[in-house]
Amino acid sequence: MNTIRVTCAIILREGKILAAQRSETMSLPLKWEFPGGKINKGESEVECLRRELLEELNLSMLIKGRLSNSLFNYGDFTVELIPFIVDYVESEIILHEHRQIGWFTSFELKDLDWAPADVPILQEFLDRTIKMPL
């Protein structure tokens, strides 16, 4: 089975977390996710995340930490999602792929319709923030 390695960012700003809604034309249309993307051959996880955030949202970042990788089998392929916790660096967000973004509290994140691979990452993040608030 083909495994696709993908980075994602849990972006923090003033106690809120950025989530992005996939567009109608993307796979998993209208599902919410932490933004990021596929790692290119020869690219490190951090290089990938920096590139993807610039390409998708015009964002720069400061990495604060990592969470556990998430493996999810979508049937035809498996996604290995590699999550980083990052601080928002002031910039104008420009959407290039997503339908919309939002800044949410930890409690509001639970109400979104998440892409399946993001769910374990969301849960680990919420478990950690309960023990150690943002």
XYZ file of N, CA, C and O in Angstrom, residues 9-10 16 18 20 26 34-35 43 54 58 67 80 87 97 106 113 117 132 134:
80
model
N 0.374 21.799 10.282
C 0.702 22.780 11.307
C -0.517 23.099 12.157
O -1.584 23.417 11.631
N -0.318 23.018 13.457
C -1.299 23.530 14.411
C -0.789 24.932 14.739
O 0.195 25.094 15.459
N -5.928 31.017 20.196
C -6.789 30.353 19.211
C -5.923 29.556 18.242
O -4.721 29.767 18.134
N -5.643 27.859 14.230
C -6.113 27.979 12.860
C -6.498 26.606 12.310
O -5.743 25.645 12.440
N -8.309 24.964 8.583
C -8.621 25.301 7.195
C -9.643 24.312 6.645
O -9.541 23.114 6.875
N -11.244 19.770 -3.830
C -10.174 18.945 -3.254
C -10.744 17.589 -2.850
O -11.960 17.435 -2.696
N -5.731 20.673 9.610
C -4.613 21.546 9.920
C -3.828 21.684 8.627
O -3.521 20.681 7.979
N -3.504 22.913 8.183
C -2.864 23.089 6.875
C -1.467 22.481 6.798
O -0.767 22.373 7.796
N 13.187 16.465 0.485
C 12.791 17.597 1.318
C 12.612 17.125 2.761
O 12.062 16.058 3.008
N 3.605 28.621 3.020
C 3.757 29.773 2.120
C 2.882 29.615 0.880
O 2.189 30.546 0.475
N 0.269 31.802 2.398
C 1.165 32.956 2.477
C 1.635 33.186 3.922
O 1.767 34.309 4.374
N 3.838 16.883 17.676
C 2.954 15.870 18.245
C 3.281 14.541 17.574
O 4.117 14.471 16.674
N 0.503 9.345 6.294
C 1.233 9.548 7.536
C 1.282 11.053 7.750
O 1.970 11.778 7.029
N 3.895 28.865 16.052
C 3.356 30.186 16.343
C 3.117 30.920 15.040
O 3.927 30.853 14.117
N -5.846 27.451 -1.882
C -6.477 26.152 -2.122
C -7.738 25.949 -1.296
O -8.664 25.300 -1.742
N -10.011 25.870 21.589
C -9.926 24.399 21.691
C -11.313 23.776 21.715
O -11.542 22.735 21.109
N -16.116 19.443 11.217
C -16.147 18.161 10.512
C -14.748 17.893 9.947
O -14.418 18.345 8.846
N -7.705 11.729 9.003
C -6.308 11.639 9.440
C -5.972 12.701 10.485
O -5.060 12.513 11.292
N -1.988 21.416 29.956
C -1.128 22.597 29.947
C -1.761 23.633 29.002
O -1.521 23.592 27.806
N -2.892 26.761 26.643
C -2.095 27.526 25.660
C -1.451 28.735 26.298
O -1.928 29.555 26.870
